[in-house]
Coordinates of N, CA and C in Angstrom, one line a residue:
X1 N -6.4 -10.1 20.5 CA -7.5 -10.6 19.8 C -7.5 -12.1 19.6
X2 N -8.6 -12.8 19.8 CA -8.6 -14.3 19.6 C -9.8 -14.7 18.8
X3 N -9.6 -15.5 17.8 CA -10.7 -16.2 17.0 C -10.8 -17.6 17.4
X4 N -11.9 -18.1 17.8 CA -12.2 -19.5 18.1 C -13.1 -20.1 17.1
X5 N -12.6 -21.1 16.4 CA -13.3 -21.8 15.4 C -14.1 -23.0 15.9
X6 N -15.2 -23.4 15.3 CA -16.0 -24.5 15.8 C -15.4 -25.8 15.4
X7 N -14.4 -25.8 14.5 CA -13.7 -27.0 14.1 C -12.3 -26.6 13.6
X8 N -11.5 -27.6 13.2 CA -10.1 -27.2 12.8 C -10.2 -26.6 11.3
X9 N -9.3 -25.7 11.1 CA -9.1 -25.1 9.8 C -7.6 -25.2 9.4
X10 N -7.4 -25.0 8.1 CA -6.0 -25.0 7.6 C -5.9 -24.1 6.4
X11 N -4.7 -24.0 5.8 CA -4.5 -23.1 4.7 C -4.9 -21.7 5.0
X12 N -4.5 -21.2 6.1 CA -4.9 -20.0 6.7 C -4.0 -18.9 6.3
X13 N -4.4 -17.9 5.5 CA -3.7 -16.7 5.1 C -4.3 -15.5 5.8
X14 N -3.5 -14.7 6.4 CA -4.0 -13.6 7.1 C -3.2 -12.3 7.0
X15 N -3.8 -11.2 7.2 CA -3.1 -9.9 7.3 C -3.6 -9.2 8.5
X16 N -2.7 -8.6 9.2 CA -3.1 -7.9 10.5 C -2.7 -6.4 10.5
X17 N -3.6 -5.6 10.9 CA -3.2 -4.2 11.1 C -3.5 -3.9 12.6
X18 N -2.6 -4.3 13.4 CA -2.7 -4.2 14.9 C -1.6 -3.6 15.6
X19 N -0.6 -3.1 14.8 CA 0.6 -2.6 15.4 C 0.7 -1.0 15.3
X20 N 0.7 -0.3 16.4 CA 0.8 1.2 16.3 C 2.2 1.5 15.7
X21 N 2.3 2.7 15.1 CA 3.5 3.1 14.5 C 3.8 4.5 15.0
X22 N 5.1 4.9 14.8 CA 5.5 6.3 15.2 C 4.8 7.3 14.3
X23 N 4.4 8.4 15.0 CA 3.8 9.5 14.3 C 4.4 10.8 15.1
X24 N 4.0 11.9 14.6 CA 4.4 13.2 15.3 C 3.8 13.2 16.7
X25 N 2.7 12.5 16.9 CA 2.0 12.5 18.2 C 2.5 11.4 19.2
X26 N 3.1 10.3 18.7 CA 3.4 9.2 19.5 C 4.7 8.5 19.0
X27 N 5.4 7.9 20.0 CA 6.6 7.1 19.7 C 6.4 5.8 20.4
X28 N 6.5 4.7 19.6 CA 6.3 3.3 20.1 C 7.6 2.7 20.6
X29 N 7.6 2.2 21.8 CA 8.8 1.6 22.4 C 8.5 0.2 22.9
X30 N 9.5 -0.7 22.9 CA 9.5 -2.0 23.5 C 8.3 -2.8 23.0
X31 N 8.1 -2.8 21.7 CA 7.0 -3.5 21.1 C 7.3 -4.9 20.9
X32 N 6.3 -5.8 21.3 CA 6.3 -7.2 21.1 C 5.0 -7.6 20.4
X33 N 5.1 -8.5 19.4 CA 4.0 -9.1 18.8 C 4.0 -10.6 18.8
X34 N 3.0 -11.2 19.3 CA 2.9 -12.7 19.4 C 1.7 -13.1 18.6
X35 N 1.9 -14.1 17.7 CA 0.8 -14.6 16.9 C 0.8 -16.1 17.0
X36 N -0.4 -16.7 17.1 CA -0.5 -18.2 17.1 C -1.6 -18.5 16.1
X37 N -1.3 -19.5 15.2 CA 0.0 -20.1 14.9 C 1.0 -19.1 14.5
X38 N 2.3 -19.3 14.9 CA 3.4 -18.4 14.8 C 4.0 -18.5 13.4
X39 N 3.3 -17.8 12.4 CA 3.8 -17.9 11.0 C 3.7 -16.6 10.3
X40 N 4.2 -15.5 10.9 CA 4.3 -14.3 10.2 C 5.4 -14.4 9.1
X41 N 5.0 -14.0 7.9 CA 5.9 -14.2 6.8 C 6.6 -12.9 6.4
X42 N 5.9 -11.8 6.6 CA 6.4 -10.5 6.1 C 5.7 -9.3 6.8
X43 N 6.3 -8.2 6.7 CA 5.8 -6.9 7.3 C 5.9 -5.8 6.2
X44 N 4.9 -5.0 6.1 CA 5.0 -3.9 5.1 C 4.1 -2.8 5.5
X45 N 4.1 -1.7 4.8 CA 3.2 -0.6 5.0 C 2.2 -0.5 3.8
X46 N 0.9 -0.3 4.1 CA 0.0 -0.1 3.0 C 0.1 1.3 2.5
X47 N -0.8 1.7 1.6 CA -0.7 3.0 0.9 C -1.0 4.2 1.9
X48 N -1.6 3.9 3.1 CA -1.9 4.9 4.1 C -0.8 5.0 5.2
X49 N 0.2 4.2 5.1 CA 1.3 4.2 6.1 C 1.0 3.3 7.2
X50 N 0.0 2.4 7.2 CA -0.3 1.5 8.3 C 0.6 0.3 8.2
X51 N 1.1 -0.1 9.3 CA 1.9 -1.4 9.4 C 1.0 -2.6 9.2
X52 N 1.4 -3.5 8.3 CA 0.6 -4.6 8.0 C 1.4 -5.9 8.1
X53 N 1.0 -6.9 8.9 CA 1.7 -8.1 9.0 C 1.0 -9.2 8.2
X54 N 1.7 -9.9 7.4 CA 1.2 -11.0 6.6 C 1.7 -12.4 7.1
X55 N 0.8 -13.4 7.0 CA 1.2 -14.7 7.4 C 0.4 -15.8 6.7
X56 N 1.0 -17.0 6.8 CA 0.3 -18.2 6.3 C 0.7 -19.4 7.1
X57 N -0.3 -20.2 7.4 CA 0.0 -21.5 8.0 C -0.9 -22.6 7.4
X58 N -0.3 -23.8 7.2 CA -1.1 -25.0 6.8 C -1.4 -25.9 7.9
X59 N -0.9 -25.5 9.1 CA -1.1 -26.3 10.3 C -2.6 -26.3 10.8
X60 N -3.1 -27.5 11.1 CA -4.5 -27.5 11.6 C -4.6 -26.8 12.9
X61 N -5.6 -25.9 13.0 CA -5.8 -25.2 14.3 C -7.2 -24.8 14.5
X62 N -7.7 -24.7 15.7 CA -9.0 -24.4 16.0 C -9.1 -23.0 16.7
X63 N -8.0 -22.3 16.7 CA -8.1 -20.9 17.2 C -6.9 -20.1 16.6
X64 N -7.1 -18.8 16.6 CA -6.1 -17.9 16.0 C -6.0 -16.7 16.9
X65 N -4.9 -16.3 17.3 CA -4.8 -15.1 18.2 C -3.5 -14.4 18.0
X66 N -3.6 -13.1 18.4 CA -2.4 -12.3 18.4 C -2.4 -11.4 19.7
X67 N -1.2 -11.0 20.1 CA -1.1 -10.2 21.3 C 0.0 -9.2 21.1
X68 N -0.4 -7.9 21.2 CA 0.6 -6.8 21.0 C 0.8 -6.1 22.3
X69 N 2.0 -5.9 22.7 CA 2.4 -5.2 23.9 C 3.4 -4.2 23.6
X70 N 3.4 -3.1 24.3 CA 4.5 -2.1 24.2 C 4.1 -0.8 25.0
X71 N 5.0 0.2 24.8 CA 4.8 1.5 25.4 C 4.6 2.5 24.3
X72 N 3.6 3.3 24.5 CA 3.4 4.5 23.5 C 3.7 5.8 24.3
X73 N 4.7 6.5 23.9 CA 5.0 7.8 24.4 C 4.1 8.8 23.7
X74 N 3.1 9.4 24.3 CA 2.2 10.3 23.6 C 2.4 11.7 24.0
X75 N 1.7 12.6 23.4 CA 1.8 14.0 23.7 C 3.0 14.7 23.2
X76 N 3.7 14.1 22.2 CA 4.9 14.6 21.7 C 4.7 15.9 21.0
X77 N 3.6 16.0 20.2 CA 3.2 17.2 19.5 C 1.7 17.4 19.7
X78 N 1.2 18.5 19.3 CA -0.2 18.7 19.4 C -1.0 18.2 18.2
X79 N -0.3 18.2 17.0 CA -1.0 17.8 15.8 C 0.0 16.9 15.0
X80 N -0.5 16.1 14.1 CA 0.3 15.4 13.2 C 0.4 16.1 11.9
X81 N 1.7 16.3 11.5 CA 1.9 17.1 10.2 C 1.4 16.3 9.0
X82 N 1.0 17.0 8.0 CA 0.5 16.4 6.7 C 1.5 16.8 5.6
X83 N 2.6 16.2 5.5 CA 3.6 16.6 4.5 C 3.3 16.2 3.1
X84 N 2.7 15.0 2.9 CA 2.5 14.4 1.6 C 1.2 14.9 1.0
X85 N 1.2 16.1 0.5 CA 0.0 16.8 0.1 C -0.7 16.1 -1.1
X86 N 0.1 15.3 -1.9 CA -0.5 14.7 -3.0 C -1.4 13.5 -2.6
X87 N -1.3 13.1 -1.3 CA -2.2 12.0 -0.8 C -3.4 12.5 -0.1
X88 N -3.5 13.8 0.1 CA -4.7 14.4 0.8 C -6.0 14.3 0.0
X89 N -5.9 14.4 -1.3 CA -7.1 14.5 -2.1 C -8.0 13.4 -2.0
X90 N -7.5 12.2 -1.8 CA -8.4 11.0 -1.7 C -9.3 11.1 -0.6
X91 N -9.0 11.8 0.5 CA -9.8 11.9 1.7 C -10.9 12.9 1.6
X92 N -11.0 13.6 0.4 CA -12.2 14.5 0.2 C -13.4 13.8 -0.3
X93 N -13.2 12.5 -0.8 CA -14.3 11.9 -1.5 C -15.0 10.8 -0.6
X94 N -16.3 10.7 -0.8 CA -17.1 9.7 0.0 C -16.7 8.3 -0.4
X95 N -16.7 7.4 0.5 CA -16.5 6.0 0.3 C -17.9 5.3 0.4
X96 N -18.0 4.0 0.1 CA -19.2 3.3 0.2 C -19.8 3.3 1.6
X97 N -18.9 3.4 2.6 CA -19.4 3.4 4.0 C -19.9 4.8 4.5
X98 N -19.4 5.8 3.8 CA -19.7 7.2 4.2 C -20.7 7.9 3.3
X99 N -21.0 7.3 2.2 CA -21.9 8.0 1.2 C -23.2 8.4 1.9
X100 N -23.6 9.7 1.8 CA -24.8 10.1 2.5 C -26.1 9.7 1.8
X101 N -27.1 9.5 2.6 CA -28.5 9.2 2.0 C -29.4 10.4 2.5
X102 N -30.7 10.2 2.4 CA -31.6 11.3 2.6 C -31.6 11.8 4.1
X103 N -31.3 10.9 5.0 CA -31.3 11.3 6.5 C -30.1 12.1 6.7
X104 N -28.9 11.7 6.3 CA -27.7 12.5 6.5 C -27.8 13.8 5.7
X105 N -28.3 13.8 4.5 CA -28.5 15.0 3.7 C -29.4 16.1 4.5
X106 N -30.5 15.6 5.0 CA -31.4 16.5 5.8 C -30.7 17.0 7.0
X107 N -29.9 16.2 7.7 CA -29.2 16.7 8.9 C -28.1 17.7 8.5
X108 N -27.4 17.5 7.4 CA -26.4 18.4 6.9 C -27.0 19.8 6.6
X109 N -28.2 19.8 6.0 CA -28.8 21.1 5.7 C -29.2 21.8 7.0
X110 N -29.6 21.0 8.0 CA -30.0 21.6 9.3 C -28.8 22.2 10.0
X111 N -27.6 21.7 9.8 CA -26.4 22.2 10.5 C -26.1 23.6 10.0
X112 N -26.4 23.9 8.7 CA -26.2 25.2 8.1 C -24.7 25.7 8.3
X113 N -23.8 25.0 7.7 CA -22.4 25.2 8.0 C -21.8 26.4 7.3
X114 N -22.5 27.0 6.4 CA -22.0 28.1 5.7 C -21.6 29.3 6.5
X115 N -22.1 29.3 7.8 CA -21.8 30.4 8.7 C -20.4 30.3 9.4
X116 N -19.7 29.1 9.1 CA -18.5 28.9 9.7 C -17.3 29.1 8.7
X117 N -16.3 29.7 9.2 CA -15.2 30.1 8.2 C -14.2 29.1 7.8
X118 N -13.9 28.2 8.7 CA -12.8 27.3 8.4 C -13.1 25.8 8.8
X119 N -12.3 24.9 8.4 CA -12.5 23.5 8.5 C -12.7 23.1 10.0
X120 N -11.9 23.7 10.9 CA -11.9 23.3 12.3 C -13.3 23.7 12.9
X121 N -13.7 24.9 12.5 CA -15.0 25.4 13.1 C -16.2 24.5 12.6
X122 N -16.1 24.1 11.3 CA -17.1 23.3 10.7 C -17.1 21.9 11.4
X123 N -15.9 21.3 11.6 CA -15.8 20.0 12.2 C -16.3 20.1 13.6
X124 N -16.1 21.1 14.3 CA -16.6 21.2 15.7 C -18.1 21.3 15.7
X125 N -18.6 22.1 14.8 CA -20.1 22.2 14.7 C -20.7 20.9 14.3
X126 N -20.1 20.1 13.4 CA -20.6 18.8 13.1 C -20.6 17.9 14.3
X127 N -19.5 17.9 15.0 CA -19.4 17.0 16.2 C -20.4 17.4 17.3
X128 N -20.6 18.7 17.5 CA -21.7 19.2 18.4 C -23.0 18.7 18.0
X129 N -23.3 18.9 16.7 CA -24.6 18.4 16.2 C -24.9 16.9 16.3
X130 N -23.8 16.2 16.1 CA -23.9 14.7 16.2 C -24.1 14.3 17.6
X131 N -23.5 15.0 18.6 CA -23.6 14.7 20.0 C -25.1 14.8 20.4
X132 N -25.8 15.7 19.8 CA -27.2 16.0 20.2 C -28.2 15.0 19.4
X133 N -27.7 14.5 18.3 CA -28.7 13.8 17.4 C -28.4 12.3 17.3
X134 N -27.4 11.8 17.9 CA -27.0 10.3 17.8 C -26.6 9.8 19.2
X135 N -27.0 8.6 19.5 CA -26.8 8.0 20.8 C -25.8 6.8 20.7
X136 N -25.0 6.6 21.7 CA -24.1 5.4 21.8 C -24.9 4.2 22.3
X137 N -25.1 3.2 21.5 CA -25.7 2.0 21.9 C -25.0 0.8 21.3
X138 N -24.5 -0.1 22.0 CA -23.9 -1.3 21.5 C -24.9 -2.3 21.0
X139 N -24.5 -3.1 20.0 CA -25.3 -4.3 19.6 C -26.3 -4.0 18.6
X140 N -26.5 -2.7 18.1 CA -27.5 -2.3 17.2 C -26.9 -2.4 15.7
X141 N -25.7 -2.0 15.6 CA -25.0 -2.0 14.3 C -23.9 -3.0 14.2
X142 N -23.3 -3.2 13.0 CA -22.2 -4.2 12.9 C -21.2 -3.6 12.0
X143 N -20.2 -4.4 11.6 CA -19.1 -4.0 10.8 C -19.5 -3.5 9.4
X144 N -20.6 -4.0 9.0 CA -21.1 -3.7 7.6 C -22.0 -2.5 7.6
X145 N -22.4 -1.9 8.7 CA -23.3 -0.8 8.7 C -22.7 0.4 8.1
X146 N -23.5 1.1 7.3 CA -23.0 2.4 6.7 C -23.4 3.5 7.5
X147 N -22.8 4.7 7.2 CA -23.1 5.9 8.0 C -24.6 6.2 7.9
X148 N -25.2 6.1 6.7 CA -26.6 6.4 6.5 C -27.5 5.5 7.3
X149 N -27.2 4.2 7.2 CA -28.0 3.2 8.0 C -27.9 3.4 9.5
X150 N -26.7 3.7 10.0 CA -26.6 4.0 11.4 C -27.3 5.3 11.8
X151 N -27.2 6.3 11.0 CA -27.8 7.6 11.4 C -29.3 7.5 11.3
X152 N -29.8 6.7 10.3 CA -31.3 6.5 10.2 C -31.8 5.7 11.5
X153 N -31.0 4.9 12.1 CA -31.4 4.2 13.3 C -31.2 5.0 14.5
X154 N -30.5 6.1 14.5 CA -30.3 7.0 15.6 C -29.3 6.6 16.7
X155 N -28.7 5.4 16.5 CA -27.7 5.0 17.5 C -26.7 4.0 16.9
X156 N -25.6 3.9 17.6 CA -24.5 3.0 17.2 C -23.3 3.1 18.1
X157 N -22.2 2.7 17.5 CA -20.9 2.7 18.3 C -19.9 3.7 17.7
X158 N -18.7 3.6 18.2 CA -17.7 4.6 17.7 C -17.4 4.6 16.2
X159 N -17.5 3.4 15.6 CA -17.3 3.3 14.2 C -18.4 4.0 13.4
X160 N -19.6 4.0 13.9 CA -20.7 4.7 13.3 C -20.6 6.2 13.5
X161 N -20.2 6.6 14.7 CA -20.0 8.1 14.9 C -18.9 8.6 13.9
X162 N -17.8 7.8 13.7 CA -16.8 8.3 12.8 C -17.2 8.3 11.4
X163 N -18.0 7.3 10.9 CA -18.4 7.3 9.5 C -19.4 8.4 9.3
X164 N -20.3 8.7 10.2 CA -21.2 9.8 10.0 C -20.5 11.2 9.9
X165 N -19.5 11.4 10.8 CA -18.8 12.6 10.8 C -18.0 12.7 9.5
X166 N -17.4 11.7 9.1 CA -16.6 11.7 7.8 C -17.6 12.1 6.7
X167 N -18.7 11.5 6.6 CA -19.7 11.8 5.6 C -20.0 13.3 5.6
X168 N -20.3 13.9 6.7 CA -20.6 15.3 6.8 C -19.5 16.2 6.5
X169 N -18.3 15.9 6.9 CA -17.1 16.7 6.6 C -16.8 16.7 5.1
X170 N -16.9 15.5 4.5 CA -16.7 15.4 3.1 C -17.7 16.1 2.2
X171 N -18.9 16.3 2.8 CA -19.9 17.1 2.1 C -19.5 18.5 2.0
X172 N -18.6 18.9 3.0 CA -18.0 20.3 3.0 C -16.7 20.3 2.3
X173 N -16.3 19.2 1.6 CA -15.0 19.1 0.9 C -13.8 19.2 1.9
X174 N -14.0 18.8 3.1 CA -12.9 18.8 4.1 C -12.2 17.4 4.0
X175 N -10.9 17.4 3.7 CA -10.2 16.1 3.7 C -10.2 15.5 5.1
X176 N -10.6 14.3 5.2 CA -10.7 13.7 6.6 C -10.6 12.2 6.5
X177 N -10.1 11.6 7.5 CA -9.8 10.2 7.5 C -10.3 9.5 8.8
X178 N -10.6 8.2 8.6 CA -11.0 7.3 9.7 C -9.7 6.9 10.4
X179 N -9.8 6.8 11.8 CA -8.7 6.4 12.6 C -9.1 5.3 13.5
X180 N -8.3 4.2 13.5 CA -8.6 3.1 14.5 C -7.5 3.1 15.5
X181 N -7.8 2.9 16.7 CA -6.8 2.9 17.8 C -7.3 2.5 19.1
X182 N -6.7 3.1 20.2 CA -7.1 2.8 21.5 C -7.1 4.1 22.3
X183 N -7.8 4.0 23.5 CA -7.7 5.2 24.4 C -7.8 4.7 25.8
X184 N -7.4 5.5 26.7 CA -7.5 5.2 28.2 C -9.0 5.0 28.6
X185 N -9.1 4.0 29.4 CA -10.5 3.7 29.9 C -11.4 2.8 29.1
X186 N -10.9 2.4 27.9 CA -11.7 1.6 27.0 C -11.2 0.1 27.2
X187 N -12.1 -0.8 27.1 CA -11.8 -2.2 27.1 C -11.8 -2.8 25.7
X188 N -12.1 -1.9 24.7 CA -12.2 -2.3 23.3 C -11.4 -1.4 22.4
X189 N -11.2 -1.7 21.2 CA -10.6 -0.8 20.3 C -11.5 0.5 20.1
X190 N -11.0 1.5 19.5 CA -11.8 2.8 19.4 C -11.6 3.3 18.0
X191 N -12.5 4.2 17.6 CA -12.4 4.9 16.3 C -12.7 6.4 16.5
X192 N -12.0 7.2 15.7 CA -12.3 8.6 15.7 C -11.9 9.2 14.3
X193 N -11.9 10.5 14.1 CA -11.8 11.2 12.9 C -10.6 12.1 12.9
X194 N -9.8 12.2 11.9 CA -8.9 13.3 11.7 C -9.2 14.2 10.5
X195 N -9.2 15.5 10.7 CA -9.5 16.4 9.5 C -8.2 17.1 9.2
X196 N -8.0 17.4 7.9 CA -6.8 18.1 7.4 C -7.1 19.6 7.4
X197 N -6.3 20.4 8.0 CA -6.4 21.8 8.0 C -5.1 22.5 8.1
X198 N -4.7 23.3 7.1 CA -3.5 24.1 7.1 C -2.3 23.2 7.4
X199 N -2.1 22.1 6.7 CA -0.9 21.3 6.8 C -0.8 20.4 8.0
X200 N -1.9 20.2 8.7 CA -1.9 19.3 9.8 C -3.1 18.5 10.0
X201 N -3.0 17.3 10.6 CA -4.2 16.5 10.9 C -4.6 16.7 12.3
X202 N -5.9 17.0 12.5 CA -6.5 17.4 13.8 C -7.5 16.3 14.2
X203 N -7.3 15.7 15.3 CA -8.2 14.6 15.7 C -9.5 15.0 16.5
X204 N -10.6 14.4 16.1 CA -11.9 14.7 16.7 C -12.5 13.3 17.1
X205 N -12.9 13.2 18.3 CA -13.6 12.0 18.8 C -15.1 12.3 19.0
X206 N -15.9 12.0 18.0 CA -17.3 12.4 18.1 C -18.1 11.5 19.1
X207 N -17.6 10.3 19.3 CA -18.2 9.4 20.3 C -18.2 10.0 21.7
X208 N -17.0 10.6 22.1 CA -16.9 11.2 23.4 C -17.0 12.7 23.3
X209 N -17.2 13.3 22.2 CA -17.5 14.7 22.0 C -16.3 15.5 22.5
X210 N -15.1 15.2 22.0 CA -13.9 15.9 22.4 C -12.8 15.8 21.4
X211 N -11.8 16.7 21.5 CA -10.6 16.7 20.6 C -9.8 15.5 21.1
X212 N -9.0 14.9 20.2 CA -8.1 13.8 20.6 C -6.9 14.4 21.3
X213 N -6.5 13.8 22.4 CA -5.3 14.2 23.1 C -4.4 13.1 23.4
X214 N -3.6 13.2 24.5 CA -2.5 12.2 24.7 C -3.1 10.9 25.4
X215 N -4.4 10.8 25.5 CA -5.0 9.6 26.0 C -5.2 8.5 24.9
X216 N -4.9 9.0 23.7 CA -5.2 8.1 22.5 C -3.9 7.5 21.9
X217 N -4.1 6.3 21.4 CA -3.0 5.6 20.7 C -3.5 5.2 19.4
X218 N -2.9 5.7 18.3 CA -3.3 5.5 17.0 C -2.7 4.2 16.4
X219 N -3.5 3.4 15.8 CA -3.0 2.2 15.1 C -3.0 2.3 13.6
X220 N -4.1 2.8 13.0 CA -4.2 2.9 11.5 C -5.1 4.0 11.1
X221 N -5.1 4.4 9.9 CA -6.0 5.3 9.3 C -6.3 5.0 7.9
X222 N -7.4 5.5 7.3 CA -7.8 5.2 6.0 C -9.1 6.0 5.6
X223 N -9.7 5.7 4.5 CA -10.9 6.3 4.0 C -12.1 6.0 4.9
X224 N -12.2 4.8 5.4 CA -13.2 4.4 6.4 C -12.7 3.1 7.1
X225 N -13.6 2.4 7.8 CA -13.2 1.3 8.6 C -12.6 0.2 7.8
X226 N -13.0 0.1 6.5 CA -12.6 -1.0 5.6 C -11.0 -1.0 5.4
X227 N -10.5 0.2 5.5 CA -9.0 0.4 5.3 C -8.3 0.1 6.6
X228 N -9.0 -0.1 7.7 CA -8.3 -0.3 9.0 C -8.7 -1.6 9.7
X229 N -9.2 -2.5 8.9 CA -9.6 -3.8 9.5 C -8.4 -4.5 10.2
X230 N -8.6 -4.8 11.5 CA -7.5 -5.4 12.3 C -7.1 -6.7 11.7
X231 N -8.0 -7.6 11.3 CA -7.7 -8.9 10.9 C -8.5 -9.2 9.6
X232 N -7.8 -9.6 8.6 CA -8.4 -10.1 7.4 C -7.8 -11.4 7.0
X233 N -8.5 -12.4 6.4 CA -7.9 -13.6 6.0 C -8.9 -14.6 5.4
X234 N -8.3 -15.7 4.9 CA -9.1 -16.8 4.3 C -8.5 -18.1 4.9
X235 N -9.3 -19.1 4.9 CA -8.8 -20.4 5.4 C -9.7 -21.5 4.8
X236 N -9.3 -22.7 4.9 CA -10.0 -23.9 4.4 C -10.7 -24.5 5.6
X237 N -12.0 -24.6 5.6 CA -12.8 -25.2 6.7 C -14.2 -24.7 6.8
X238 N -15.1 -25.6 7.0 CA -16.5 -25.2 7.1 C -16.9 -25.0 8.6
X239 N -16.6 -23.8 9.0 CA -16.7 -23.5 10.5 C -17.4 -22.2 10.8
X240 N -17.9 -22.1 12.0 CA -18.3 -20.8 12.5 C -17.2 -20.3 13.4
X241 N -17.2 -19.0 13.7 CA -16.1 -18.4 14.5 C -16.6 -17.4 15.5
X242 N -15.9 -17.3 16.6 CA -16.2 -16.3 17.7 C -15.0 -15.4 17.9
X243 N -15.2 -14.1 17.8 CA -14.1 -13.2 18.0 C -14.1 -12.5 19.4
X244 N -13.0 -12.5 20.0 CA -12.9 -11.8 21.3 C -11.8 -10.8 21.2
X245 N -12.0 -9.6 21.7 CA -11.0 -8.5 21.7 C -10.9 -7.9 23.1
X246 N -9.7 -7.8 23.5 CA -9.4 -7.3 24.9 C -8.3 -6.2 24.7
X247 N -8.6 -5.0 25.1 CA -7.7 -3.9 25.0 C -7.4 -3.3 26.4
X248 N -6.2 -3.2 26.8 CA -5.8 -2.6 28.1 C -4.8 -1.5 27.8
X249 N -5.2 -0.3 28.2 CA -4.3 0.9 28.1 C -4.1 1.4 29.5
X250 N -2.9 1.4 30.0 CA -2.6 1.9 31.3 C -1.6 3.0 31.3
X251 N -1.7 4.0 32.1 CA -0.8 5.1 32.2 C 0.4 4.7 33.0
X252 N 1.6 4.9 32.5 CA 2.8 4.6 33.2 C 3.7 5.8 33.4
X253 N 4.5 5.9 34.4 CA 5.4 7.0 34.6 C 6.8 6.6 34.7
X254 N 7.7 7.4 34.3 CA 9.2 7.2 34.5 C 9.5 7.3 36.0
X255 N 10.3 6.3 36.5 CA 10.7 6.4 37.9 C 11.9 7.3 38.1

């Protein structure tokens, strides 16, 4: 990712959630992280287990970028275990980004989920319904768009698909979380949903209308996209900025 500023800035403090971590589904190897200006001061995990890099620089700079490279060994397990049950409850409740309005409420009633017995059946029905009622279109929504706003407009991107599915699952009291990551064939970052069922997290990709498999690399998870922001920071300078993101995921084989 690269940020280009219209003039020089300084006193730049930043936090990055851009580093994949080991899970039951993936093991990260040969990881390298390059940041410019090169001033990472610490690394920690947030309350959701996401790796967070913190940094500060007082150096004048008109761009900020980071580059993450490595190998993700995927397909290790079919599901991610959910051992810390005391942390599951927070994912039952709506967040500001997923809170339903009249449009989502009407769609929820139309789905008539009472005929499905378990969380996985309900999640599949929600994903099926969303595939028929929402379209993928870039440039219509932005990072601030809520699930209700996106659904009312009828189209959006992967973040919007995920927020809408989270909203509907939480109306059924299904613990579920937003996931940010990457997948094969994408030139950008991606987002999907994990639902909790019988001690395991199961991934659903409503954008592509499929279950998550070994083509996906997980970076972070949280209640919604706000918990998974790749880059947050403050700096001194009256500037505008342009953000560029480039994601390359290639399949490699052992020789």
